[in-house]
mmCIF file of C-alpha atoms and ligand atoms in Angstrom:
data_model
loop_
_atom_site.group_PDB
_atom_site.id
_atom_site.type_symbol
_atom_site.label_atom_id
_atom_site.label_comp_id
_atom_site.label_asym_id
_atom_site.label_seq_id
_atom_site.Cartn_x
_atom_site.Cartn_y
_atom_site.Cartn_z
ATOM 1 C CA MET J 1 -3.478 -3.365 -22.139
ATOM 2 C CA GLN J 2 -4.512 -6.371 -20.093
ATOM 3 C CA PRO J 3 -3.360 -8.539 -17.103
ATOM 4 C CA SER J 4 -0.853 -11.261 -17.899
ATOM 5 C CA LYS J 5 -2.484 -14.678 -18.127
ATOM 6 C CA THR J 6 -0.012 -16.081 -15.507
ATOM 7 C CA PRO J 7 0.113 -14.135 -12.293
ATOM 8 C CA MET J 8 3.309 -12.542 -11.188
ATOM 9 C CA LEU J 9 2.312 -13.327 -7.604
ATOM 10 C CA THR J 10 -0.258 -16.032 -7.018
ATOM 11 C CA ARG J 11 -2.911 -15.695 -4.289
ATOM 12 C CA GLU J 12 -1.072 -18.460 -2.350
ATOM 13 C CA THR J 13 2.216 -16.562 -2.569
ATOM 14 C CA ILE J 14 0.535 -13.341 -1.440
ATOM 15 C CA ALA J 15 -1.325 -15.003 1.404
ATOM 16 C CA GLN J 16 1.894 -16.637 2.638
ATOM 17 C CA ARG J 17 3.801 -13.330 2.635
ATOM 18 C CA VAL J 18 0.924 -11.359 4.183
ATOM 19 C CA GLY J 19 0.930 -13.977 6.997
ATOM 20 C CA GLU J 20 4.623 -13.461 7.509
ATOM 21 C CA LEU J 21 4.204 -9.640 7.586
ATOM 22 C CA ALA J 22 1.363 -9.932 10.135
ATOM 23 C CA GLU J 23 3.576 -12.098 12.460
ATOM 24 C CA THR J 24 6.417 -9.512 12.317
ATOM 25 C CA ILE J 25 4.053 -6.665 12.955
ATOM 26 C CA ALA J 26 2.211 -8.484 15.688
ATOM 27 C CA ARG J 27 5.577 -9.083 17.410
ATOM 28 C CA ASP J 28 6.703 -5.443 16.961
ATOM 29 C CA TYR J 29 3.453 -4.033 18.439
ATOM 30 C CA ALA J 30 2.882 -6.840 21.010
ATOM 31 C CA ASP J 31 2.117 -4.404 23.835
ATOM 32 C CA LYS J 32 0.534 -1.541 21.818
ATOM 33 C CA ASP J 33 -2.790 -0.593 20.317
ATOM 34 C CA LEU J 34 -2.352 -0.153 16.621
ATOM 35 C CA LEU J 35 -4.208 2.175 14.266
ATOM 36 C CA LEU J 36 -3.972 0.965 10.701
ATOM 37 C CA LEU J 37 -4.421 3.737 8.080
ATOM 38 C CA PHE J 38 -5.239 2.216 4.790
ATOM 39 C CA VAL J 39 -4.174 4.290 1.804
ATOM 40 C CA LEU J 40 -7.242 4.107 -0.488
ATOM 41 C CA LYS J 41 -8.132 2.650 -2.712
ATOM 42 C CA GLY J 42 -5.286 0.340 -3.593
ATOM 43 C CA ALA J 43 -4.458 -0.861 -0.103
ATOM 44 C CA MET J 44 -8.050 -2.012 0.782
ATOM 45 C CA VAL J 45 -7.507 -5.667 -0.155
ATOM 46 C CA PHE J 46 -4.063 -5.972 1.394
ATOM 47 C CA GLY J 47 -5.175 -4.064 4.470
ATOM 48 C CA SER J 48 -8.264 -6.208 4.956
ATOM 49 C CA ASP J 49 -6.259 -9.369 4.779
ATOM 50 C CA LEU J 50 -3.537 -7.997 7.014
ATOM 51 C CA MET J 51 -5.880 -6.713 9.767
ATOM 52 C CA ARG J 52 -7.620 -10.103 10.117
ATOM 53 C CA LEU J 53 -4.275 -11.747 10.844
ATOM 54 C CA LEU J 54 -3.320 -9.322 13.654
ATOM 55 C CA PRO J 55 -4.189 -10.406 17.104
ATOM 56 C CA GLY J 56 -5.394 -7.938 19.835
ATOM 57 C CA ARG J 57 -6.812 -4.482 19.355
ATOM 58 C CA VAL J 58 -6.533 -2.981 15.903
ATOM 59 C CA ALA J 59 -8.426 0.131 14.756
ATOM 60 C CA VAL J 60 -8.736 1.064 11.142
ATOM 61 C CA ASP J 61 -9.109 4.336 9.340
ATOM 62 C CA PHE J 62 -8.464 5.643 5.861
ATOM 63 C CA VAL J 63 -6.444 8.228 3.989
ATOM 64 C CA ARG J 64 -6.694 8.973 0.314
ATOM 65 C CA ALA J 65 -4.173 10.809 -1.796
ATOM 66 C CA ARG J 66 -3.762 11.086 -5.563
ATOM 67 C CA SER J 67 -0.492 11.276 -7.345
ATOM 68 C CA TYR J 68 -1.269 9.078 -10.284
ATOM 69 C CA THR J 69 -3.277 9.224 -13.445
ATOM 70 C CA GLY J 70 -2.102 6.142 -15.357
ATOM 71 C CA PRO J 71 1.166 4.283 -15.877
ATOM 72 C CA ASN J 72 3.121 7.547 -15.509
ATOM 73 C CA SER J 73 3.169 9.487 -12.234
ATOM 74 C CA SER J 74 2.518 13.202 -12.512
ATOM 75 C CA GLY J 75 4.612 13.825 -9.423
ATOM 76 C CA ARG J 76 2.016 15.952 -7.654
ATOM 77 C CA VAL J 77 0.112 14.609 -4.605
ATOM 78 C CA ARG J 78 -3.342 15.805 -3.419
ATOM 79 C CA LEU J 79 -5.050 14.770 -0.196
ATOM 80 C CA LEU J 80 -8.565 13.621 -0.943
ATOM 81 C CA TYR J 81 -9.579 12.201 2.443
ATOM 82 C CA THR J 82 -8.143 12.411 5.973
ATOM 83 C CA PRO J 83 -8.810 10.164 8.913
ATOM 84 C CA THR J 84 -11.721 11.000 11.239
ATOM 85 C CA ALA J 85 -10.242 9.054 14.142
ATOM 86 C CA PRO J 86 -8.210 11.123 16.626
ATOM 87 C CA LEU J 87 -4.504 10.570 15.787
ATOM 88 C CA ALA J 88 -2.666 12.089 18.795
ATOM 89 C CA ASP J 89 -0.726 9.516 20.821
ATOM 90 C CA ARG J 90 -1.757 6.740 18.489
ATOM 91 C CA HIS J 91 0.710 4.109 17.097
ATOM 92 C CA VAL J 92 -0.027 4.494 13.434
ATOM 93 C CA LEU J 93 0.800 2.063 10.701
ATOM 94 C CA LEU J 94 0.325 3.362 7.181
ATOM 95 C CA VAL J 95 -0.789 0.554 4.874
ATOM 96 C CA GLU J 96 0.211 1.046 1.198
ATOM 97 C CA ASP J 97 -0.302 -1.247 -1.803
ATOM 98 C CA ILE J 98 2.834 -0.164 -3.671
ATOM 99 C CA LEU J 99 5.685 2.266 -3.419
ATOM 100 C CA ASP J 100 6.737 3.669 -6.806
ATOM 101 C CA THR J 101 8.251 7.082 -6.905
ATOM 102 C CA GLY J 102 7.567 7.273 -3.139
ATOM 103 C CA ARG J 103 5.933 10.642 -3.445
ATOM 104 C CA THR J 104 2.540 9.590 -2.100
ATOM 105 C CA ALA J 105 3.804 7.885 0.985
ATOM 106 C CA ARG J 106 6.377 10.619 1.662
ATOM 107 C CA PHE J 107 3.660 13.267 1.377
ATOM 108 C CA LEU J 108 1.317 11.236 3.727
ATOM 109 C CA GLU J 109 4.148 10.753 6.290
ATOM 110 C CA GLU J 110 4.879 14.419 6.232
ATOM 111 C CA HIS J 111 1.173 15.301 6.643
ATOM 112 C CA LEU J 112 0.753 12.808 9.553
ATOM 113 C CA ARG J 113 3.746 14.213 11.368
ATOM 114 C CA GLY J 114 1.579 17.189 12.242
ATOM 115 C CA TYR J 115 -0.621 15.106 14.478
ATOM 116 C CA GLN J 116 1.637 14.313 17.510
ATOM 117 C CA LEU J 117 1.476 10.566 16.787
ATOM 118 C CA ALA J 118 3.045 8.135 19.310
ATOM 119 C CA SER J 119 4.718 6.497 16.366
ATOM 120 C CA LEU J 120 4.454 6.198 12.602
ATOM 121 C CA ARG J 121 5.555 3.293 10.476
ATOM 122 C CA LEU J 122 4.866 2.166 6.864
ATOM 123 C CA VAL J 123 4.010 -1.233 5.443
ATOM 124 C CA THR J 124 3.783 -1.756 1.776
ATOM 125 C CA LEU J 125 2.808 -4.936 -0.018
ATOM 126 C CA LEU J 126 4.912 -4.111 -3.078
ATOM 127 C CA ASP J 127 7.975 -2.004 -3.537
ATOM 128 C CA LYS J 128 9.568 -0.731 -6.799
ATOM 129 C CA PRO J 129 12.756 0.764 -5.479
ATOM 130 C CA ALA J 130 14.186 1.320 -8.994
ATOM 131 C CA ARG J 131 11.453 3.986 -9.526
ATOM 132 C CA ARG J 132 12.110 5.995 -6.380
ATOM 133 C CA GLU J 133 12.345 9.804 -6.796
ATOM 134 C CA VAL J 134 12.261 10.808 -3.141
ATOM 135 C CA GLU J 135 14.089 9.124 -0.263
ATOM 136 C CA LEU J 136 11.786 6.681 1.410
ATOM 137 C CA THR J 137 12.002 3.205 2.875
ATOM 138 C CA ALA J 138 9.128 1.218 4.174
ATOM 139 C CA ASP J 139 9.445 -0.442 7.568
ATOM 140 C CA TYR J 140 7.727 -3.617 6.241
ATOM 141 C CA VAL J 141 7.863 -4.710 2.598
ATOM 142 C CA GLY J 142 5.939 -7.643 1.137
ATOM 143 C CA PHE J 143 7.644 -8.044 -2.225
ATOM 144 C CA THR J 144 10.309 -6.070 -4.020
ATOM 145 C CA ILE J 145 9.446 -6.066 -7.706
ATOM 146 C CA ASP J 146 10.925 -4.835 -10.988
ATOM 147 C CA ASN J 147 9.814 -1.741 -12.787
ATOM 148 C CA GLN J 148 6.608 -3.193 -14.297
ATOM 149 C CA PHE J 149 3.028 -1.912 -13.936
ATOM 150 C CA VAL J 150 0.978 -4.436 -11.899
ATOM 151 C CA VAL J 151 -2.718 -4.919 -11.239
ATOM 152 C CA GLY J 152 -4.968 -7.102 -9.064
ATOM 153 C CA TYR J 153 -5.309 -7.599 -5.305
ATOM 154 C CA GLY J 154 -6.623 -4.034 -5.020
ATOM 155 C CA LEU J 155 -4.349 -2.432 -7.621
ATOM 156 C CA ASP J 156 -6.091 -0.932 -10.612
ATOM 157 C CA TYR J 157 -5.558 0.229 -14.150
ATOM 158 C CA ASP J 158 -8.088 3.065 -14.632
ATOM 159 C CA GLU J 159 -10.224 1.484 -11.883
ATOM 160 C CA ALA J 160 -10.214 -1.964 -13.558
ATOM 161 C CA TYR J 161 -8.708 -5.195 -12.219
ATOM 162 C CA ARG J 162 -8.827 -4.386 -8.463
ATOM 163 C CA GLU J 163 -10.934 -7.537 -8.006
ATOM 164 C CA LEU J 164 -8.386 -9.993 -9.362
ATOM 165 C CA PRO J 165 -7.272 -12.290 -6.475
ATOM 166 C CA ALA J 166 -3.653 -12.465 -7.755
ATOM 167 C CA ILE J 167 -1.153 -9.808 -8.881
ATOM 168 C CA HIS J 168 -0.534 -9.638 -12.670
ATOM 169 C CA VAL J 169 1.707 -7.535 -14.918
ATOM 170 C CA LEU J 170 -0.269 -5.313 -17.181
ATOM 171 C CA GLU J 171 0.849 -6.124 -20.671
ATOM 172 C CA ASN J 172 -0.002 -5.337 -24.320
ATOM 173 C CA GLY J 173 -2.840 -7.649 -25.293
ATOM 174 C CA LYS J 174 -1.340 -8.428 -28.695
ATOM 175 C CA THR J 175 1.544 -10.384 -27.277
ATOM 176 C CA GLY J 176 -0.623 -12.602 -25.047
HETATM 177 P P1 LIG M 1 4.092 6.878 -5.849
HETATM 178 O O1 LIG M 1 3.620 8.130 -5.280
HETATM 179 O O2 LIG M 1 4.944 6.017 -4.975
HETATM 180 O O3 LIG M 1 4.842 7.152 -7.190
HETATM 181 O O4 LIG M 1 2.889 6.069 -6.341
HETATM 182 C C1 LIG M 1 2.114 5.464 -5.496
HETATM 183 C C2 LIG M 1 0.818 5.097 -6.150
HETATM 184 O O5 LIG M 1 0.873 4.874 -7.567
HETATM 185 C C3 LIG M 1 0.350 3.711 -5.675
HETATM 186 O O6 LIG M 1 -0.279 3.804 -4.416
HETATM 187 C C4 LIG M 1 -0.514 3.264 -6.821
HETATM 188 O O7 LIG M 1 -1.772 3.721 -6.656
HETATM 189 C C5 LIG M 1 0.137 3.860 -8.023
HETATM 190 N N1 LIG M 1 1.024 2.852 -8.649
HETATM 191 C C6 LIG M 1 2.362 2.878 -8.694
HETATM 192 N N2 LIG M 1 2.893 1.780 -9.346
HETATM 193 C C7 LIG M 1 1.807 1.088 -9.676
HETATM 194 C C8 LIG M 1 1.630 -0.153 -10.389
HETATM 195 O O8 LIG M 1 2.579 -0.864 -10.795
HETATM 196 N N3 LIG M 1 0.355 -0.612 -10.500
HETATM 197 C C9 LIG M 1 -0.696 0.104 -10.044
HETATM 198 N N4 LIG M 1 -1.906 -0.441 -10.274
HETATM 199 N N5 LIG M 1 -0.580 1.264 -9.385
HETATM 200 C C10 LIG M 1 0.677 1.765 -9.263
HETATM 201 MG MG1 LIG M 2 -2.223 3.561 -3.891
#
């Protein structure tokens, strides 16, 4: 398995869309202090680009959950890291790389509801709605994509390819 030679989403296309998302989010939170919660590790690249386009006061913390062990989701979610920042009364925006079955984001949303947040919303760079197993819609979506396994721009295959600047479909090397 290896990344497609031609990107599915080029770095220019991604940058353009992240800029649009930042504009929308900046408008929606114009009078509020925002706490971005990056869902590690996949969202670190998207989150870093997004946060630098947001004007005003933005704090960052991290959550880490695992529901995935390869191209097939196991369906179970475990929490590996929780934020150290106090969450009560904060406007929290959960930053995801991709929504697939929806189980990870759903689990994190339910977990975070225990913290008396001022508000909770979800932004995801990529969305694969065809794969959804639990009801979940993101408040902000970068790109809706087909049911293909993608890598790059933070997204990995067994920890490889996160460093690629564009997003590629993972495909069987023999066809390339
Ligand atoms: P979910 O809980 O929504 O099924 O899965 C969420 C997690 O699965 C994502 O945060 C990501 O880590 C992983 N995942 C789902 N689809 C893909 C994909 O196409 N590529 C990669 N690299 N990871 C994926
Ligand atoms: Mg992830």
